[in-house]
Coordinates of C-alpha atoms in Angstrom, one line a residue:
A1 CA 163.9 -82.5 -30.7
R2 CA 167.3 -81.1 -29.6
A3 CA 168.9 -83.0 -26.7
P4 CA 169.1 -80.9 -23.3
P5 CA 172.3 -79.7 -22.6
S6 CA 172.5 -81.9 -19.4
A7 CA 172.3 -84.9 -22.0
L8 CA 175.4 -83.8 -24.2
R9 CA 177.9 -83.6 -21.5
A10 CA 180.7 -85.7 -22.3
P11 CA 182.0 -89.3 -20.1
F12 CA 185.3 -87.9 -19.6
P13 CA 186.0 -84.1 -18.1
A14 CA 184.8 -81.4 -20.5
L15 CA 186.5 -78.3 -21.8
S16 CA 185.8 -75.6 -19.0
L17 CA 185.3 -71.9 -20.6
A18 CA 185.0 -69.3 -17.8
G19 CA 185.7 -66.1 -19.2
G20 CA 187.6 -67.6 -22.1
R21 CA 189.3 -69.6 -19.6
A22 CA 190.8 -72.9 -20.6
S23 CA 190.9 -75.4 -17.8
S24 CA 193.7 -78.1 -17.3
S25 CA 191.2 -80.9 -18.5
L26 CA 192.3 -80.1 -21.9
A27 CA 194.8 -82.7 -22.0
P28 CA 192.8 -85.5 -20.6
M29 CA 190.2 -84.6 -23.2
A30 CA 192.7 -84.8 -25.8
A31 CA 193.8 -88.2 -24.9
S32 CA 190.1 -89.6 -24.3
G33 CA 188.6 -88.2 -27.4
A34 CA 187.2 -85.0 -29.0
F35 CA 184.2 -83.1 -30.0
Y36 CA 182.7 -81.9 -33.3
R37 CA 180.7 -79.3 -32.4
R38 CA 177.5 -79.0 -30.2
P39 CA 173.8 -78.5 -31.0
L40 CA 172.0 -75.4 -30.2
A41 CA 169.5 -75.4 -27.4
D42 CA 165.9 -75.3 -28.6
D43 CA 165.2 -71.6 -27.7
L44 CA 168.4 -70.4 -30.1
I45 CA 167.7 -70.1 -34.0
P46 CA 170.8 -71.2 -36.2
F47 CA 171.8 -68.2 -38.6
S48 CA 171.6 -70.4 -41.6
S49 CA 168.4 -72.3 -40.5
P50 CA 165.2 -71.6 -42.5
E51 CA 163.8 -69.5 -39.6
G52 CA 167.1 -67.8 -39.0
R53 CA 167.3 -66.6 -42.7
R54 CA 163.7 -65.4 -42.3
L55 CA 164.7 -63.2 -39.3
F56 CA 167.9 -62.1 -41.2
K57 CA 165.5 -61.0 -44.3
E58 CA 163.2 -59.0 -41.8
A59 CA 165.7 -57.3 -40.2
M60 CA 167.3 -56.4 -43.3
E61 CA 164.3 -54.8 -44.3
L62 CA 163.9 -52.9 -41.0
R63 CA 167.4 -51.7 -41.7
C64 CA 168.8 -53.2 -38.2
M65 CA 171.6 -55.5 -39.9
E66 CA 174.1 -52.5 -40.7
S67 CA 176.4 -53.9 -38.2
Y68 CA 176.6 -57.5 -40.1
W69 CA 178.3 -56.4 -43.3
P70 CA 181.6 -55.0 -41.6
L71 CA 181.5 -57.8 -39.2
A72 CA 180.9 -60.6 -41.9
E73 CA 183.7 -59.5 -43.6
H74 CA 185.9 -60.1 -40.8
F75 CA 184.4 -62.8 -39.1
Q76 CA 187.0 -65.4 -37.8
C77 CA 187.1 -68.3 -35.7
Q78 CA 189.1 -68.0 -32.6
A79 CA 192.5 -70.0 -32.6
H80 CA 192.1 -71.3 -29.0
P81 CA 189.5 -72.2 -26.9
A82 CA 190.4 -69.4 -24.7
F83 CA 190.6 -66.9 -27.2
C84 CA 187.1 -65.4 -27.7
G85 CA 188.0 -62.4 -26.0
V86 CA 190.9 -61.6 -28.1
T87 CA 189.1 -63.2 -31.3
T88 CA 186.1 -60.8 -30.8
L89 CA 188.2 -57.9 -30.4
T90 CA 190.5 -58.6 -33.5
M91 CA 187.0 -59.1 -35.8
V92 CA 185.6 -55.7 -34.2
L93 CA 189.0 -53.7 -34.8
N94 CA 189.6 -54.7 -38.2
S95 CA 186.0 -54.1 -38.8
L96 CA 186.2 -50.1 -37.7
G97 CA 189.3 -49.9 -40.3
I98 CA 191.4 -49.3 -37.0
D99 CA 195.3 -49.3 -38.4
P100 CA 197.4 -51.4 -35.9
G101 CA 200.4 -49.2 -36.7
R102 CA 202.8 -52.1 -36.6
P103 CA 203.4 -54.9 -39.5
W104 CA 201.4 -58.3 -39.3
K105 CA 203.3 -60.2 -42.3
G106 CA 205.7 -58.5 -44.9
P107 CA 204.6 -54.9 -45.3
W108 CA 200.4 -55.3 -44.3
R109 CA 199.4 -54.0 -41.3
W110 CA 196.6 -56.0 -40.0
F111 CA 195.3 -57.1 -36.5
T112 CA 195.6 -60.9 -35.6
E113 CA 195.1 -62.5 -32.4
E114 CA 198.7 -63.0 -31.1
M115 CA 199.3 -59.2 -31.7
L116 CA 196.7 -58.5 -28.7
D117 CA 199.3 -58.9 -25.9
C118 CA 200.2 -55.5 -24.7
C119 CA 198.4 -55.3 -21.4
K120 CA 198.0 -59.2 -20.6
P121 CA 200.7 -61.7 -21.8
M122 CA 199.6 -64.1 -24.3
P123 CA 200.2 -67.6 -21.8
E124 CA 198.4 -65.6 -18.9
I125 CA 195.2 -65.1 -21.4
V126 CA 195.7 -68.7 -22.2
R127 CA 194.9 -69.7 -18.5
S128 CA 192.6 -67.2 -17.5
G129 CA 191.1 -65.4 -20.3
L130 CA 190.2 -61.7 -20.2
S131 CA 187.9 -59.9 -17.7
L132 CA 185.7 -57.0 -19.0
R133 CA 187.8 -54.6 -17.7
E134 CA 191.1 -56.0 -19.1
F135 CA 189.0 -56.2 -22.5
A136 CA 188.2 -52.8 -22.4
T137 CA 191.8 -51.6 -21.8
L138 CA 193.3 -53.6 -24.5
A139 CA 190.8 -52.5 -27.0
R140 CA 191.8 -48.3 -25.6
C141 CA 195.5 -49.5 -26.3
Q142 CA 194.2 -50.1 -29.7
D143 CA 193.1 -46.7 -30.4
A144 CA 189.6 -47.5 -30.0
R145 CA 187.2 -45.8 -27.9
V146 CA 185.0 -48.1 -25.4
D147 CA 182.0 -47.7 -23.1
L148 CA 181.9 -50.6 -20.7
V149 CA 178.8 -51.2 -18.7
Y150 CA 178.3 -53.9 -16.2
A151 CA 174.9 -55.6 -16.1
R152 CA 174.2 -54.8 -12.6
D153 CA 174.8 -51.3 -13.2
S154 CA 172.2 -51.1 -16.0
G155 CA 168.9 -52.4 -17.2
R156 CA 167.5 -54.3 -20.0
D157 CA 165.6 -51.6 -21.4
A158 CA 168.9 -50.0 -21.7
F159 CA 170.8 -52.8 -23.1
R160 CA 168.0 -53.0 -25.6
A161 CA 168.1 -49.4 -26.7
A162 CA 172.2 -49.8 -27.1
V163 CA 171.8 -52.5 -29.8
D164 CA 169.1 -51.0 -31.4
R165 CA 171.4 -48.0 -32.1
V166 CA 174.4 -50.0 -32.7
C167 CA 172.4 -52.1 -35.2
R168 CA 170.8 -49.3 -36.9
A169 CA 173.7 -47.2 -37.7
P170 CA 174.3 -46.1 -41.2
G171 CA 176.4 -48.4 -43.2
G172 CA 180.0 -47.5 -44.7
E173 CA 182.3 -45.0 -42.9
G174 CA 179.5 -43.6 -40.8
N175 CA 179.0 -47.0 -39.1
D176 CA 181.9 -46.6 -36.6
E177 CA 180.5 -48.5 -33.6
R178 CA 180.4 -52.4 -32.6
L179 CA 178.6 -53.8 -29.9
V180 CA 180.3 -56.9 -27.7
V181 CA 178.7 -58.9 -25.3
S182 CA 180.0 -61.1 -22.4
F183 CA 178.1 -63.7 -20.9
D184 CA 177.2 -66.9 -19.0
R185 CA 177.0 -69.9 -22.1
Q186 CA 174.8 -72.0 -19.3
K187 CA 172.3 -69.4 -19.1
I188 CA 171.3 -69.6 -22.6
G189 CA 171.5 -73.6 -22.4
Q190 CA 175.1 -73.7 -23.8
T191 CA 178.0 -75.7 -22.5
G192 CA 180.9 -73.8 -21.1
S193 CA 180.7 -70.6 -19.1
G194 CA 182.1 -67.0 -19.8
H195 CA 182.2 -66.0 -23.4
Y196 CA 182.7 -63.1 -25.7
S197 CA 181.0 -62.4 -29.1
P198 CA 180.2 -59.3 -31.2
V199 CA 176.2 -58.4 -32.0
A200 CA 175.7 -58.5 -35.7
G201 CA 171.9 -57.7 -36.0
Y202 CA 168.9 -57.2 -34.5
H203 CA 165.0 -57.9 -35.0
P204 CA 163.0 -55.7 -33.0
G205 CA 160.0 -57.3 -33.8
E206 CA 160.9 -60.9 -32.3
D207 CA 163.5 -58.7 -30.0
R208 CA 166.1 -61.0 -30.8
L209 CA 169.9 -60.5 -31.3
L210 CA 172.0 -62.3 -34.2
I211 CA 175.5 -63.2 -32.1
L212 CA 178.4 -64.0 -34.4
D213 CA 179.9 -66.5 -32.2
T214 CA 183.6 -66.8 -32.5
A215 CA 183.8 -70.4 -31.6
R216 CA 182.8 -71.7 -34.7
F217 CA 183.8 -75.0 -34.1
K218 CA 181.8 -75.1 -31.1
Y219 CA 178.3 -73.4 -32.2
P220 CA 177.4 -71.8 -35.3
P221 CA 175.9 -68.2 -35.2
F222 CA 172.4 -67.7 -33.7
W223 CA 169.7 -65.7 -33.0
V224 CA 169.2 -65.3 -28.9
R225 CA 166.0 -63.5 -27.3
T226 CA 167.2 -60.2 -25.8
D227 CA 165.8 -60.9 -22.4
M228 CA 167.6 -64.3 -22.6
M229 CA 171.0 -62.5 -23.4
W230 CA 170.1 -59.9 -20.6
E231 CA 170.1 -63.1 -18.1
A232 CA 173.3 -64.3 -19.3
M233 CA 175.0 -60.9 -19.1
A234 CA 173.3 -60.5 -15.5
A235 CA 174.8 -63.7 -14.3
R236 CA 177.9 -63.2 -11.6
V237 CA 180.9 -64.1 -12.9
Q238 CA 181.6 -66.3 -9.7
P239 CA 178.7 -66.8 -7.2
E240 CA 180.3 -65.8 -4.2
W241 CA 181.4 -62.2 -6.4
P242 CA 178.9 -59.6 -6.8
L243 CA 180.7 -58.4 -10.2
T244 CA 178.3 -59.6 -13.3
R245 CA 179.2 -59.9 -17.1
G246 CA 177.7 -56.8 -19.3
W247 CA 178.6 -55.5 -22.8
M248 CA 180.6 -52.7 -24.5
V249 CA 180.3 -50.7 -27.2
I250 CA 183.2 -50.0 -28.9
R251 CA 184.0 -47.0 -31.8
K252 CA 187.1 -45.5 -34.0
Q253 CA 189.1 -43.1 -32.2
R254 CA 189.4 -40.2 -34.5
L255 CA 191.8 -37.1 -34.8
P256 CA 190.5 -34.2 -36.2
P257 CA 191.5 -34.4 -39.7
C258 CA 191.7 -31.2 -40.7
H259 CA 193.4 -29.7 -37.6
C260 CA 196.1 -32.5 -37.3
P261 CA 199.6 -31.2 -37.5
S262 CA 202.5 -33.2 -38.8
T263 CA 203.7 -33.8 -35.5
I264 CA 199.9 -35.5 -34.0
S265 CA 199.9 -37.6 -37.0
S266 CA 203.5 -38.7 -36.9
F267 CA 202.8 -39.6 -33.5
A268 CA 199.6 -41.3 -33.9
K269 CA 200.8 -43.5 -36.5
V270 CA 203.7 -44.8 -34.4
T271 CA 202.0 -44.9 -31.0
P272 CA 200.5 -48.7 -31.2
R273 CA 204.3 -50.0 -31.6
F274 CA 205.1 -47.5 -28.4
R275 CA 202.8 -49.4 -26.5
L276 CA 204.4 -52.4 -27.5
C277 CA 207.7 -51.0 -26.0
W278 CA 205.9 -49.8 -23.0
S279 CA 204.3 -53.0 -22.1
R280 CA 207.7 -54.5 -22.3
A281 CA 209.2 -52.3 -20.5
L282 CA 206.5 -52.5 -17.9
K283 CA 206.9 -56.2 -17.5
H284 CA 210.7 -55.6 -16.9
F285 CA 209.8 -53.0 -14.6
L286 CA 207.3 -55.0 -12.6
V287 CA 209.4 -58.2 -12.2
S288 CA 212.5 -56.5 -11.4
N289 CA 214.2 -57.2 -7.7
S290 CA 215.7 -53.8 -7.8
L291 CA 214.0 -52.2 -5.0
L292 CA 215.4 -48.6 -5.2
A293 CA 214.6 -46.4 -2.3
Q294 CA 213.5 -49.3 -0.4
G295 CA 216.7 -51.3 -1.0
E296 CA 219.1 -48.3 -0.2
A297 CA 217.2 -48.0 3.2
A298 CA 217.1 -51.4 3.8
A299 CA 220.8 -51.8 3.4
R300 CA 221.2 -49.1 6.0
G301 CA 219.0 -50.1 8.4
G302 CA 216.3 -47.8 7.7
A303 CA 212.4 -47.6 7.0
P304 CA 211.4 -47.7 2.9
G305 CA 211.9 -44.1 1.5
E306 CA 214.0 -43.2 3.8
A307 CA 217.0 -42.8 2.0
A308 CA 215.1 -40.9 -1.1
E309 CA 213.8 -38.1 1.7
A310 CA 217.2 -37.9 3.2
A311 CA 218.8 -37.1 0.1
A312 CA 216.1 -35.2 -1.1
R313 CA 216.7 -32.7 2.2
A314 CA 220.1 -32.8 1.2
A315 CA 219.7 -31.7 -1.9
D316 CA 217.3 -29.3 -0.5
G317 CA 215.7 -28.8 -4.2
A318 CA 218.9 -27.8 -5.9
R319 CA 218.5 -28.0 -9.6
D320 CA 221.2 -30.4 -11.6
P321 CA 223.1 -28.8 -14.1
C322 CA 222.8 -31.7 -16.1
C323 CA 219.1 -31.0 -17.2
E324 CA 218.2 -29.2 -20.1
G325 CA 216.1 -25.7 -20.2
P326 CA 216.2 -22.2 -18.9
P327 CA 218.7 -21.9 -15.7
D328 CA 215.6 -20.2 -14.1
Q329 CA 213.4 -23.3 -14.3
P330 CA 214.7 -26.4 -12.1
C331 CA 213.6 -29.6 -13.7
C332 CA 214.5 -32.2 -10.8
T333 CA 216.3 -32.2 -7.8
H334 CA 219.3 -34.6 -7.2
A335 CA 217.1 -36.5 -5.2
L336 CA 214.6 -37.5 -8.0
Q337 CA 217.3 -37.7 -10.5
T338 CA 219.1 -40.4 -8.2
Q339 CA 216.0 -42.4 -8.1
L340 CA 215.1 -42.5 -12.0
T341 CA 218.8 -43.5 -12.6
A342 CA 217.9 -46.5 -10.4
L343 CA 215.1 -47.1 -12.2
F344 CA 216.4 -47.4 -15.8
L345 CA 220.0 -48.1 -15.5
S346 CA 220.2 -50.5 -12.5
P347 CA 220.2 -54.2 -13.9
S348 CA 217.2 -56.2 -13.0
G349 CA 217.2 -58.9 -10.5
N350 CA 216.8 -61.5 -13.6
G351 CA 220.1 -60.4 -15.2
N352 CA 222.2 -57.7 -16.6
T353 CA 219.7 -55.9 -18.6
C354 CA 218.3 -52.5 -17.4
L355 CA 215.2 -50.9 -18.2
A356 CA 217.1 -48.3 -20.4
M357 CA 218.5 -51.6 -22.4
T358 CA 214.9 -53.1 -22.5
L359 CA 213.3 -50.1 -23.9
S360 CA 216.0 -49.3 -26.7
G361 CA 216.0 -53.2 -27.5
E362 CA 212.3 -53.7 -28.2
A363 CA 212.0 -49.9 -29.9
S364 CA 214.6 -51.7 -32.8
R365 CA 212.4 -54.9 -32.6
Q366 CA 209.3 -52.7 -33.4
G367 CA 211.4 -50.9 -36.2
L368 CA 211.1 -47.6 -34.7
Q369 CA 213.6 -45.1 -35.9
M370 CA 214.0 -43.1 -32.6
G371 CA 216.3 -40.7 -33.9
R372 CA 214.0 -39.4 -36.6
L373 CA 211.2 -39.7 -34.7
A374 CA 212.8 -37.5 -31.6
E375 CA 212.7 -34.4 -33.4
Q376 CA 208.8 -34.9 -34.1
L377 CA 207.9 -35.9 -30.8
K378 CA 210.1 -33.2 -29.1
P379 CA 207.4 -30.4 -29.5
L380 CA 204.9 -33.2 -27.5
L381 CA 207.5 -33.7 -24.7
Q382 CA 208.9 -30.0 -23.9
T383 CA 208.3 -30.7 -20.4
D384 CA 210.5 -30.5 -17.1
T385 CA 209.8 -34.4 -16.5
R386 CA 211.3 -34.7 -20.1
R387 CA 214.5 -32.9 -19.2
C388 CA 215.0 -34.5 -15.9
V389 CA 214.8 -37.9 -17.9
H390 CA 217.1 -36.7 -20.4
A391 CA 219.3 -35.8 -17.9
V392 CA 219.4 -39.6 -16.6
L393 CA 219.2 -41.2 -19.9
A394 CA 221.6 -39.0 -22.3
P395 CA 225.0 -39.6 -20.7
A396 CA 224.6 -43.2 -20.3
G397 CA 224.1 -43.0 -23.9
H398 CA 220.1 -44.0 -24.2
G399 CA 219.1 -40.3 -25.4
D400 CA 217.4 -41.9 -28.5
I401 CA 214.7 -43.5 -25.9
V402 CA 214.2 -40.1 -23.8
D403 CA 210.8 -39.6 -25.1
L404 CA 209.8 -43.6 -24.5
A405 CA 211.0 -43.0 -20.9
T406 CA 209.4 -39.7 -20.4
I407 CA 205.7 -41.0 -20.9
I408 CA 206.3 -43.7 -18.9
V409 CA 207.5 -41.6 -15.9
L410 CA 204.2 -39.4 -16.4
A411 CA 202.2 -42.7 -16.3
A412 CA 203.9 -44.0 -13.6
A413 CA 203.7 -40.8 -11.2
S414 CA 200.4 -42.0 -10.3
Y415 CA 200.9 -45.7 -10.0
T416 CA 201.5 -46.4 -6.2
P417 CA 204.3 -49.4 -6.7
F418 CA 206.2 -46.8 -8.3
Q419 CA 205.8 -44.5 -6.0
E420 CA 207.2 -46.9 -3.0
K421 CA 209.9 -47.8 -5.0
I422 CA 211.1 -44.4 -5.5
G423 CA 210.1 -43.0 -1.9
R424 CA 208.0 -40.4 -0.7
Q425 CA 209.7 -37.4 -1.2
A426 CA 210.9 -38.1 -4.7
A427 CA 207.4 -39.1 -5.5
A428 CA 205.7 -36.3 -4.3
E429 CA 208.4 -34.3 -6.4
L430 CA 207.5 -36.4 -9.5
A431 CA 203.9 -35.8 -8.8
Q432 CA 204.2 -31.9 -8.6
M433 CA 206.4 -32.1 -11.8
H434 CA 203.5 -34.5 -13.5
A435 CA 200.7 -31.5 -12.6
R436 CA 202.9 -28.8 -14.0
D437 CA 203.6 -30.7 -17.4
M438 CA 199.9 -32.2 -17.7
A439 CA 198.4 -28.8 -17.1
A440 CA 200.2 -27.2 -20.3
D441 CA 197.9 -25.2 -22.2
A442 CA 200.1 -24.2 -24.8
S443 CA 199.1 -26.6 -27.7
P444 CA 195.6 -28.1 -26.4
L445 CA 195.4 -30.8 -29.1
L446 CA 198.8 -31.9 -28.2
H447 CA 198.2 -32.1 -24.9
E448 CA 195.0 -33.9 -25.3
I449 CA 196.9 -36.6 -27.2
L450 CA 199.6 -37.0 -24.7
Q451 CA 197.1 -37.3 -21.8
F452 CA 195.4 -40.1 -23.8
E453 CA 198.6 -42.2 -24.4
V454 CA 199.5 -41.4 -20.7
N455 CA 196.1 -43.1 -19.5
K456 CA 196.6 -46.1 -21.4
V457 CA 200.0 -46.6 -19.8
S458 CA 198.5 -45.9 -16.5
D459 CA 196.0 -48.7 -17.3
Q460 CA 198.5 -51.3 -18.5
M461 CA 200.5 -50.9 -15.2
G462 CA 197.3 -51.6 -13.4
L463 CA 196.7 -54.5 -15.2
L464 CA 200.1 -56.2 -15.4
G465 CA 200.5 -55.7 -11.7
Q466 CA 198.0 -58.2 -11.2
V467 CA 199.7 -60.8 -13.5
P468 CA 201.8 -63.8 -11.8
D469 CA 205.7 -62.8 -12.4
E470 CA 206.6 -66.1 -14.2
C471 CA 203.8 -64.7 -17.1
L472 CA 206.0 -61.7 -17.1
M473 CA 209.5 -62.7 -17.7
L474 CA 211.3 -61.4 -20.7

């Protein structure tokens, strides 16, 4: 008989995993000794055992192992104790055949763990893992569609139905869904705490799931009762918090192949690299000590936002002559242009690099040929916001990054810290401009893709805003 979990504790501080979180006890453990795997609890059935093989054979005959084959092709062990989230997502993305849009090694494009840092810096993932929301946002940033369900908001029957549907999906090209669980290890008789892994199969007769545990150094793949997994997902993340764990159904985001103009195709191929540029630029924005309107107001002894509002009143909606477009269509007032100039061209508090230079440098590092792409992307961004951003960046020699900067500004229009930095008047004007631009219906499909990307950047802003500054330093 296997020893109970309480008997498996080491005589020195053990590694704690909470939501993929690695504790500071890692160093003492390395100095005192090391583990070689852990035995499974009695109620968990090892995948390779005679009983596990029987369950596999029967589930396969019932056509409930369809998720297993694409996941098995990409099954990997997490490279760090805190990487259960990014490793699970790497497996899922590769098994769905999602193109990263950027090279891995040489000419090859392929998802690996270290590439998934656009929404949360890798040092912070090592320190605190990924929450469910962060996992879902990170997946969406890689062009996946995610249905996120917290256990507290659903029931075990709904979970069982989702597992059955995903595991019975036809194989091959049609099998475009994966199910990922976030659960508390202790609730299933394991050591550690929060953990992510994909569900590879389901045996309806015995109501058991096959979990492909990404911590292969610790536990093998195993069959677990659905009710037991439900209890592990329904456990609170922290005893004092009402938040529980849960599950996600992840699928490939598909564009209509027969109605995809060259502009959309080109944009879809480069957006993953765009998002890396945006991520680095957002980090720059968040750690910058330039207070824009507040700084100007403070220097004059005024309240935050007063400088922007005074400038806006003085300009009184006057159109700036540098703006592109028809003269009867003002793109932005002098007040808003002044604030965007401060945002993109003022040096950060940590050096002399401005946000525009950060964007330009990251675009170059990602191999984006902005001059060539600008012509392809212009139909996507023929908006007042782009004309205003162009009026700011082009005279300063940054015309090649106007499209990247425009999407950041569109996303930031509803981001509270950004609104506070540029002042209430400029923020209100930008919000009105944003509403006009995003309501454009000249090309609904182009607009849909643009809105999709703007939403992703907005999610990134919200998540990066919660990360300590020291983890955002460039």
